[in-house]
Amino acid sequence: MSNPSTYRDASLEEKSRLLEIIYAMGCDIKDLYTVNLKNREIRPYRIAGETADSETVPAEGVLFDDLMAQYVKNRVFSEDKDLLMRNLDLSFVHYELTNKESFHVNYRTVIDGEIHYRIIKCIRVGNKETFDTILVAFASARKSHDRKQMLRDVETDDLTGIYTRQAFMLRARKLLDEFPDSPFDLIVSDIDNFKLVNVLYGEAKGDDVLRFLGEWIKEDFRDGIVGRIGSDRIAAFYFSETSSVADRVGELLAGVKKNSPVDITLKCGVYANVDRSLPVSVMCERALLALKSIKHNYSLPYAEYDGPVSSRHMKVQMYESRFERSLKEGEFVIWYQPKHDSVTEQLVGIEALVRWKTPSGKFVSPAEFVPVFEEDGLIVKLDEYVFRSVCAQMRDWRESGIHVPPVSVNLSRASLHSYGTVRKYRKIAEQYGIPLDRIPLEITESSTIMDERIKNLMRELREAGFKLHMDDFGSGLSSLSSINVLPIDVVKLDKSLVDYIGDDGGDELLKHTVELAHFKKLQIIAEGVEDETQLDFLRGIGCDMIQGYYFAKPMCCDDLIEYFKTINYDTDNE
Ligand code: C2E
Ligand code: MG
Ligand code: MG
């Protein structure tokens, strides 16, 4: 029975057993082949009357792998290609059939732009210890039950059990068509720093979190459609309600926070009352734009897409056209946030954070405009303006006899890349008579990694006398090793790491980071510290400095002077 050419001489018993299995599939068989597992040759094995619309007729001597590769490439629906290739790898097939008599794979083909639901079934010929031939049946789904099951299989995301991206789009469109007069909302959720969950708890736990989220959101939006549209992005498309979107999202976020297997921060972008003339993918992009606008904003858990009139493009244009004027009219103001020693709790530093005060008196958060100005390069001017303003402020303080600890300034990647940065910044500081080590520069971790040019620039800045703080450490997860290689003085732990305090994995990671930083003779500061438990833990593991709402929020210049008084900070002493 080992050679397929002699297969036709197989015992009647074996033949009828195979036929039984084939018919039990309850589907429309198109082609039937034998495949020799040793030499990988495939040969037709036909059942009378069942070969009419054959899709795959191999020539003599064709190898199974080649035939399948071509079939998959030309016929199979793009989303199912990988699945089919994986399941029809002959070593895999052999392994599977040592455990069971047969197995099947559901997939889709595309013919003239139309989707067809198909099955490939592999059946072992002979007993499981010695078999080296298999039967491969190509069939199309016949029973509506099969079709439904198959449809479910191919439309479902393996991990979470909710719709795949493609299925989500198709289903949402169908819902729109079925209810032409109903308004719909779209929510896209995203886990803040999901990579961190995988690193801290392992990928299995990360999968648990995604499964939980899939189930939770599906349950929460039973009236709508829920799909996984990106690795940690889950979207819900549902009938607009009379209650506000804020309430709906608020409930979702609270439920997730309370029930998630590990503590995660979920953020949502909302596109309410969608424009139904748009493709669903564009609707998702709009929700994503809203989501991105709060990516670095800890205080806003969700944002709503605010309509085509003030869409991101318009906003960018508005920001850009107002930038120069705002700069001239002093609309960019500097706020200050204190940094305290973790043990003595004394004030040891201050961070300068920019705010945009519009003529109407509204303060726009840097999380909103900094990314826009980073894209078009205007940030270089803004950074310089902030640096100059801080130098001027420090000079004014000094002249009024107020001595303050070092005030750090944020520097964007674009500023680092800009020509003559070191010379320019040194000159400004000299102009105001500020020693360079009194005005440290905060550089975001993600902007420094792997970029030799930036590393060189950082070296130059340090040689000139500046202190460098690596900001947002842990948010980009460029690994602990960056502490080893970057020319820096202080490591600044990102709030997302601080938020994991109380979790075994998070505690361990923080401990190691502090140890490594100290080993490298670097100081370490934690940002976003909001409560006493966090402070106690950080102090316990030797974290040197603390910044966060626990001590103080960012405040304007006048309030800072008041703050000095409330903490009895001696401004006479330097
Ligand atoms: P960053 O440099 O990491 O600053 C820390 C951010 O965390 C600040 O947000 C601060 O207000 C907030 N924060 C501090 N402690 C806490 C806390 O306990 N809880 C919470 N929830 N938040 C806390 P802010 O001022 O909105 O600034 C956001 C980001 O904008 C900054 O992150 C920085 O990357 C950027 N940025 C601010 N000013 C400048 C600037 O002058 N130049 C550049 N290039 N970027 C700037
Ligand atoms: Mg900073
Ligand atoms: Mg930071």
XYZ file of C-alpha atoms and ligand atoms in Angstrom:
622
model
C 0.000 0.000 0.000
C 2.988 2.256 0.179
C 3.153 3.247 -3.455
C 0.277 5.391 -4.701
C 0.384 3.816 -8.147
C -0.516 0.498 -6.576
C -3.111 2.099 -4.429
C -5.923 1.021 -6.742
C -5.162 -2.523 -5.766
C -5.991 -1.783 -2.184
C -8.321 -4.135 -0.509
C -11.969 -3.504 -0.988
C -12.287 -3.105 2.715
C -9.849 -0.253 2.864
C -11.489 1.372 -0.123
C -14.908 1.272 1.337
C -13.622 2.582 4.647
C -12.150 5.571 2.842
C -15.300 6.173 0.872
C -17.304 6.062 4.042
C -15.129 8.711 5.566
C -15.333 10.813 2.440
C -19.096 10.693 2.239
C -19.405 11.290 5.932
C -17.886 14.669 5.264
C -21.263 15.623 3.873
C -19.879 17.928 1.280
C -19.346 18.253 -2.386
C -16.134 16.537 -3.350
C -14.331 18.144 -6.247
C -11.011 16.333 -6.326
C -9.523 13.357 -4.635
C -5.826 12.550 -4.577
C -3.361 10.188 -3.056
C -0.140 11.635 -1.736
C 2.958 9.587 -1.077
C 4.503 10.933 2.104
C 7.914 9.575 1.173
C 8.452 11.100 -2.260
C 5.685 13.752 -1.888
C 4.115 12.843 -5.238
C 0.445 13.560 -5.717
C -1.845 11.547 -8.034
C -5.515 11.818 -8.877
C -7.852 9.239 -7.393
C -11.207 9.869 -8.880
C -14.676 8.911 -7.904
C -16.975 8.721 -10.907
C -19.022 11.813 -11.571
C -17.370 13.988 -8.941
C -14.666 15.667 -10.949
C -16.730 18.173 -12.913
C -15.427 21.510 -11.702
C -11.968 20.486 -10.708
C -9.727 23.306 -9.519
C -6.487 21.419 -9.196
C -5.363 18.859 -11.722
C -1.744 17.896 -11.204
C 0.432 16.644 -14.022
C 2.278 13.363 -13.659
C 5.148 13.556 -11.186
C 4.056 16.825 -9.594
C 4.991 17.248 -5.943
C 2.266 17.939 -3.428
C 4.075 20.947 -1.924
C 4.484 22.635 -5.314
C 0.887 22.054 -6.277
C -0.365 23.412 -2.950
C 1.914 26.441 -3.066
C 0.545 27.347 -6.472
C -3.045 26.646 -5.492
C -2.741 28.728 -2.352
C -1.083 31.557 -4.213
C -3.612 31.756 -7.036
C -6.882 30.669 -5.512
C -7.011 30.967 -1.775
C -8.408 34.022 -0.028
C -5.575 36.111 1.352
C -6.559 35.778 5.013
C -6.565 31.973 4.807
C -3.301 31.429 2.933
C -1.126 31.029 6.037
C -3.588 28.741 7.721
C -3.710 26.411 4.762
C 0.039 26.292 4.234
C 0.593 25.552 7.920
C -1.983 22.800 8.078
C -0.953 21.120 4.860
C 2.720 20.919 5.563
C 3.286 17.175 5.047
C 5.292 16.672 8.254
C 2.429 18.278 10.150
C -0.114 16.136 8.276
C 1.857 13.006 9.071
C 2.047 13.938 12.729
C -1.688 14.646 12.934
C -2.608 11.369 11.252
C -0.563 9.323 13.674
C -3.152 10.429 16.244
C -6.347 10.299 14.266
C -7.811 8.822 11.099
C -8.529 12.099 9.394
C -8.641 15.823 9.848
C -9.906 18.760 7.834
C -9.182 22.420 7.224
C -11.808 25.028 6.374
C -10.829 27.891 4.107
C -12.062 30.182 1.373
C -11.222 30.569 -2.288
C -11.858 33.551 -4.488
C -13.189 32.914 -7.979
C -14.143 35.868 -10.165
C -14.210 38.045 -7.110
C -16.611 35.781 -5.295
C -15.843 33.963 -2.054
C -16.392 30.176 -1.938
C -16.254 28.103 1.215
C -14.086 24.999 0.946
C -12.792 22.053 2.927
C -9.662 20.004 2.476
C -9.770 16.679 4.223
C -6.720 14.454 4.801
C -7.323 10.759 5.487
C -4.789 8.182 6.549
C -4.446 5.085 4.331
C -3.295 2.120 6.402
C -2.546 1.830 10.093
C -1.057 4.611 12.138
C 2.316 2.937 12.752
C 3.232 2.168 9.162
C 1.190 4.407 6.846
C 2.999 6.413 4.203
C 0.116 7.330 1.920
C -2.743 9.703 2.508
C -5.906 10.633 0.677
C -6.520 14.320 0.176
C -10.035 15.427 -0.683
C -10.891 18.898 -1.953
C -14.515 19.724 -1.340
C -16.937 22.589 -1.190
C -19.370 23.121 1.646
C -22.783 21.774 0.801
C -24.909 21.732 3.884
C -25.941 25.109 5.155
C -24.952 23.946 8.615
C -21.418 23.372 7.362
C -21.350 26.715 5.687
C -22.422 28.442 8.857
C -19.851 26.619 10.932
C -17.171 27.367 8.402
C -18.167 30.946 8.171
C -17.905 31.132 11.919
C -14.471 29.505 11.836
C -12.995 31.809 9.255
C -14.583 34.949 10.632
C -13.457 34.354 14.179
C -10.178 35.485 15.662
C -8.491 32.354 17.061
C -7.338 33.972 20.258
C -10.250 36.100 21.373
C -13.223 34.440 19.730
C -14.482 37.757 18.361
C -14.539 38.808 14.695
C -11.321 39.208 12.746
C -10.558 42.639 11.320
C -11.907 41.735 7.885
C -15.042 40.118 9.264
C -15.636 43.118 11.526
C -15.576 45.473 8.548
C -17.924 43.285 6.488
C -20.350 42.736 9.361
C -20.449 46.426 10.280
C -21.223 47.314 6.664
C -23.987 44.712 6.646
C -25.487 46.200 9.793
C -25.418 49.654 8.205
C -27.195 48.300 5.144
C -29.793 46.457 7.187
C -30.639 49.508 9.295
C -30.413 52.434 6.896
C -32.066 54.887 9.306
C -30.280 54.023 12.547
C -27.320 56.034 13.791
C -24.233 54.053 14.865
C -21.219 54.688 17.097
C -17.772 53.148 16.830
C -15.327 52.634 19.696
C -11.753 51.444 19.265
C -9.942 50.382 22.433
C -6.231 50.007 22.950
C -4.194 48.788 25.920
C -1.707 51.352 27.142
C 1.807 49.922 26.801
C 0.575 46.380 26.090
C 4.129 45.292 25.341
C 4.822 45.794 29.015
C 2.148 43.248 29.968
C 3.873 40.647 27.805
C 7.263 41.473 29.274
C 6.115 41.496 32.881
C 3.812 38.494 32.900
C 4.769 36.531 29.815
C 2.930 36.177 26.536
C 0.487 33.581 27.893
C -0.803 36.142 30.371
C -0.864 38.738 27.610
C -3.084 36.340 25.647
C -5.325 35.935 28.706
C -5.735 39.675 28.889
C -6.727 39.868 25.219
C -9.157 36.966 25.607
C -10.686 38.621 28.631
C -11.021 41.922 26.789
C -12.586 40.228 23.766
C -15.157 38.490 25.946
C -15.817 41.526 28.094
C -16.333 43.940 25.244
C -18.432 41.442 23.316
C -20.671 40.992 26.338
C -20.827 44.746 26.860
C -21.859 45.376 23.259
C -24.192 42.475 22.688
C -26.343 44.687 20.487
C -23.436 45.404 18.161
C -20.410 43.913 16.479
C -17.070 43.415 18.150
C -13.819 42.595 16.373
C -10.074 42.522 16.883
C -8.771 45.034 14.389
C -5.141 45.100 15.510
C -2.878 43.244 17.919
C -4.275 44.821 21.100
C -7.029 46.855 19.486
C -10.626 45.823 19.830
C -13.431 47.687 18.089
C -17.143 47.806 18.868
C -19.709 49.042 16.355
C -23.168 49.539 17.829
C -26.479 51.407 17.673
C -26.164 54.934 19.054
C -28.007 55.346 22.293
C -29.760 58.163 24.009
C -27.331 57.945 26.926
C -24.066 59.759 26.312
C -21.042 58.103 24.764
C -19.072 59.195 27.837
C -21.283 57.063 30.084
C -20.987 54.057 27.837
C -17.195 54.290 27.616
C -16.930 55.099 31.322
C -18.819 51.912 32.196
C -16.688 49.854 29.865
C -13.431 51.193 31.280
C -14.565 50.742 34.877
C -15.639 47.148 34.193
C -12.339 46.318 32.526
C -10.291 47.926 35.301
C -12.133 45.913 37.916
C -12.151 42.519 36.228
C -9.027 42.278 34.109
C -6.689 39.383 35.029
C -3.861 41.915 35.380
C -4.035 45.626 35.966
C -4.160 47.349 32.591
C -5.019 50.815 31.401
C -7.422 50.772 28.510
C -7.871 53.794 26.297
C -10.663 54.388 23.810
C -11.091 56.426 20.664
C -14.699 57.116 19.783
C -16.262 58.033 16.468
C -19.863 58.820 17.387
C -22.696 58.947 14.873
C -20.555 57.670 12.028
C -20.853 59.044 8.524
C -22.322 55.949 6.865
C -21.138 56.924 3.398
C -17.554 56.192 4.516
C -15.906 52.775 4.313
C -15.821 51.114 7.745
C -12.011 51.148 7.601
C -12.075 54.955 7.402
C -14.480 55.076 10.337
C -11.934 53.015 12.297
C -9.166 55.419 11.294
C -11.177 58.306 12.678
C -11.669 56.547 16.008
C -7.938 55.762 15.978
C -7.059 59.401 15.378
C -9.021 60.321 18.472
C -7.234 57.545 20.352
C -3.820 58.726 19.261
C -4.535 62.249 20.434
C -4.576 61.007 24.057
C -1.836 58.421 23.798
C 0.484 60.384 26.090
C -2.162 61.947 28.223
C -2.602 60.140 31.522
C -5.641 62.061 32.595
C -7.858 61.350 29.579
C -8.961 57.732 29.207
C -10.916 58.368 26.026
C -11.355 60.924 23.271
C -13.990 61.525 20.684
C -13.295 62.227 17.025
C -14.559 65.752 16.669
C -15.959 65.739 13.172
C -14.608 66.590 9.755
C -14.676 70.356 10.368
C -12.005 70.195 13.052
C -10.509 66.911 11.925
C -6.865 66.338 12.689
C -5.847 67.847 9.394
C -7.693 71.057 10.165
C -6.329 71.057 13.669
C -2.795 70.647 12.408
C -3.316 73.503 9.976
C -4.836 75.633 12.688
C -1.998 74.907 15.097
C 0.608 75.533 12.464
C -0.889 78.773 11.211
C -1.145 80.092 14.766
C 2.236 78.913 15.920
C 4.422 81.889 14.984
C 1.916 84.409 16.255
C 1.414 82.513 19.505
C 5.143 82.383 20.004
C 5.420 86.146 19.522
C 2.440 86.925 21.732
C 3.670 84.758 24.557
C 0.810 82.267 24.408
C 3.201 79.447 25.266
C 3.698 79.498 29.003
C 5.894 77.417 31.238
C 4.575 75.432 34.168
C 6.768 73.829 36.764
C 6.518 70.514 38.527
C 8.613 69.838 41.650
C 10.842 66.793 42.136
C 11.516 65.580 45.667
C 14.131 63.436 47.344
C 12.470 60.110 48.164
C 13.948 59.869 51.659
C 14.255 63.435 52.972
C 11.304 64.575 50.839
C 13.186 67.789 50.182
C 12.813 69.656 46.913
C 15.690 68.623 44.658
C 14.587 69.597 41.155
C 11.881 71.034 38.961
C 10.658 70.115 35.490
C 9.551 72.791 33.049
C 6.452 71.767 31.085
C 5.005 73.919 28.349
C 1.315 74.880 28.076
C -0.454 76.712 25.287
C -2.730 79.416 26.643
C -5.160 80.374 23.891
C -6.597 83.925 23.717
C -9.842 82.540 25.181
C -7.876 81.582 28.288
C -7.995 77.838 27.676
C -4.853 75.792 28.404
C -4.038 73.264 25.710
C -2.057 70.246 26.888
C 1.357 69.561 25.323
C 0.180 65.979 24.795
C -2.077 67.464 22.133
C 0.196 69.890 20.278
C 3.720 68.555 20.859
C 3.148 65.505 18.584
C 1.845 67.848 15.838
C 4.858 70.115 16.084
C 7.150 67.109 16.245
C 5.876 65.998 12.862
C 6.455 69.280 11.088
C 9.615 70.326 12.898
C 8.137 73.416 14.584
C 9.003 71.729 17.885
C 12.626 72.784 17.357
C 11.566 76.418 17.693
C 9.272 75.676 20.598
C 11.951 73.747 22.517
C 14.375 76.592 22.051
C 11.730 79.074 23.194
C 11.038 77.007 26.325
C 14.749 76.660 27.051
C 15.276 80.399 26.639
C 12.233 81.242 28.781
C 13.416 78.935 31.554
C 16.904 80.500 31.455
C 15.328 83.960 31.623
C 13.116 82.888 34.517
C 16.085 81.445 36.394
C 17.987 84.674 35.933
C 15.006 86.673 37.217
C 14.735 84.431 40.266
C 18.414 84.773 40.953
C 18.255 88.517 40.591
C 15.393 88.601 43.115
C 17.454 86.489 45.486
C 15.446 83.319 44.934
C 17.631 80.258 44.556
C 15.971 77.258 42.974
C 17.117 73.680 42.371
C 17.967 72.619 38.779
C 15.091 73.077 36.315
C 14.973 70.441 33.601
C 13.707 71.109 30.097
C 12.317 68.584 27.603
C 14.105 68.221 24.305
C 12.471 66.470 21.381
C 14.173 64.174 18.933
C 13.880 66.809 16.210
C 15.764 69.317 18.353
C 18.543 66.806 18.825
C 18.764 66.342 15.085
C 18.704 70.018 14.315
C 21.932 71.641 13.209
C 24.132 73.286 15.839
C 21.975 72.352 18.835
C 24.822 72.044 21.333
C 26.348 75.399 20.422
C 22.983 77.135 20.336
C 21.808 75.888 23.737
C 25.137 76.601 25.372
C 25.082 80.112 24.015
C 21.587 80.801 25.309
C 22.463 79.552 28.803
C 25.636 81.675 28.817
C 23.665 84.688 27.695
C 21.525 84.418 30.845
C 24.434 83.378 33.029
C 22.993 79.970 33.910
C 25.537 77.199 34.580
C 24.747 74.302 32.243
C 24.422 71.747 35.034
C 21.545 73.795 36.507
C 19.378 73.148 33.476
C 19.303 69.413 32.691
C 17.831 68.186 29.427
C 15.162 65.460 29.385
C 15.411 63.254 26.342
C 12.776 60.627 25.670
C 13.994 57.065 25.736
C 12.463 56.146 22.393
C 14.216 58.994 20.601
C 17.652 57.909 21.729
C 17.787 54.244 21.096
C 19.780 52.755 18.246
C 20.555 56.073 16.698
C 24.280 56.669 16.563
C 23.912 60.283 15.563
C 21.753 61.032 18.557
C 24.106 59.158 20.856
C 27.001 61.272 19.560
C 25.023 64.410 20.113
C 24.231 63.342 23.642
C 27.931 62.820 24.250
C 28.625 66.320 22.938
C 25.953 67.817 25.188
C 27.449 66.118 28.222
C 30.950 67.151 27.311
C 29.683 70.720 27.061
C 28.446 70.410 30.658
C 24.749 69.552 30.377
C 23.182 66.829 32.521
C 21.015 64.393 30.573
C 17.905 62.671 31.913
C 16.459 59.722 30.036
C 12.726 60.477 30.101
C 9.857 57.970 29.913
C 12.105 54.997 30.576
C 10.084 51.806 30.191
C 7.484 53.219 27.840
C 9.314 52.225 24.687
C 10.701 49.061 26.217
C 14.035 49.328 24.547
C 15.198 47.077 27.389
C 17.325 47.634 30.404
C 20.475 47.434 28.330
C 19.994 50.981 27.043
C 20.994 52.118 30.531
C 24.339 50.514 29.810
C 25.041 52.195 26.534
C 23.581 55.699 26.650
C 25.538 58.705 27.892
C 23.137 59.860 30.612
C 23.089 61.013 34.228
C 19.569 60.235 35.387
C 16.999 57.580 34.452
C 13.415 58.703 34.676
C 10.926 55.861 35.163
C 7.788 56.262 33.081
C 4.429 56.489 34.841
C 3.284 53.280 33.145
C 5.966 51.380 35.110
C 5.064 53.128 38.353
C 1.467 52.066 37.795
C 2.548 48.422 38.025
C 3.693 48.798 41.609
C 1.956 46.175 43.734
C 2.253 43.587 41.014
C 4.979 40.956 41.437
C 6.312 41.311 37.914
C 6.195 45.102 38.012
C 7.926 45.249 41.398
C 10.716 42.983 40.169
C 11.302 44.987 37.020
C 11.490 48.241 38.972
C 13.901 46.716 41.470
C 16.216 45.520 38.703
C 16.058 48.847 36.920
C 17.043 50.732 40.067
C 19.847 48.254 40.791
C 21.220 48.512 37.286
C 21.013 52.303 37.265
C 22.874 52.495 40.574
C 25.444 50.006 39.365
C 26.060 52.355 36.452
C 26.304 55.246 38.944
C 23.154 56.864 37.574
C 20.469 58.505 39.628
C 16.898 57.369 39.251
C 13.661 59.324 39.445
C 10.108 58.024 39.205
C 7.442 60.149 37.546
C 3.681 59.979 37.879
C 3.801 58.976 41.554
C 0.330 59.582 42.879
C -0.003 57.805 46.210
C 1.805 56.818 49.333
C 1.994 53.095 48.525
C 3.935 53.914 45.377
C 6.178 56.317 47.252
C 6.892 53.764 50.013
C 7.750 51.062 47.528
C 10.021 53.307 45.467
C 11.774 54.573 48.541
C 12.187 50.980 49.700
C 13.964 49.889 46.524
C 16.260 52.893 46.591
C 14.710 55.122 43.933
C 16.370 58.497 44.528
C 13.771 61.051 43.478
C 10.035 61.339 43.087
C 7.907 63.492 40.794
C 4.144 63.292 40.678
C 0.811 64.453 41.958
C 1.577 62.926 45.360
C 3.826 65.923 45.992
C 2.549 68.443 43.470
C 1.000 68.925 40.053
C 2.641 71.187 37.462
C 1.929 74.819 38.379
C 2.484 78.308 37.081
C 5.437 80.420 38.182
C 3.577 82.345 40.892
C 2.163 79.187 42.415
C 5.636 77.682 42.482
C 6.892 80.519 44.662
C 3.923 79.905 46.982
C 4.767 76.199 46.949
C 8.311 76.947 48.132
C 6.763 78.597 51.165
C 4.379 75.748 51.984
C 7.221 73.225 52.026
C 9.582 75.625 53.817
C 12.046 75.517 50.982
C 14.897 77.821 51.744
C 15.272 79.972 48.624
C 18.187 81.855 50.137
C 20.458 78.858 49.922
C 21.791 77.491 46.705
P 6.944 64.200 30.282
O 8.175 64.993 30.016
O 7.111 62.750 30.581
O 6.199 64.934 31.481
C 5.473 64.293 32.466
C 3.989 64.418 32.230
O 3.313 63.686 33.236
C 3.479 65.841 32.355
O 2.393 65.980 31.469
C 2.988 65.883 33.802
O 2.008 66.867 33.983
C 2.411 64.501 33.940
N 2.428 64.062 35.332
C 3.365 64.299 36.257
N 3.066 63.699 37.411
C 1.896 63.045 37.219
C 1.057 62.225 38.070
O 1.336 61.970 39.234
N -0.063 61.715 37.502
C -0.394 61.985 36.212
N -1.523 61.440 35.742
N 0.362 62.741 35.390
C 1.490 63.267 35.900
P 2.259 67.209 30.491
O 2.702 68.454 31.159
O 0.889 67.153 29.904
O 3.343 66.888 29.377
C 3.190 65.801 28.530
C 4.397 65.579 27.684
O 4.579 66.648 26.743
C 5.698 65.560 28.480
O 5.903 64.307 29.071
C 6.714 65.867 27.402
O 7.034 64.706 26.689
C 5.941 66.793 26.480
N 6.402 68.167 26.733
C 6.022 69.055 27.684
N 6.708 70.209 27.560
C 7.559 70.053 26.514
C 8.556 70.885 25.872
O 8.824 72.015 26.269
N 9.234 70.372 24.819
C 8.984 69.105 24.379
N 9.689 68.647 23.327
N 8.068 68.306 24.933
C 7.361 68.770 25.996
Mg 9.916 65.122 30.824
Mg 8.149 61.379 31.166
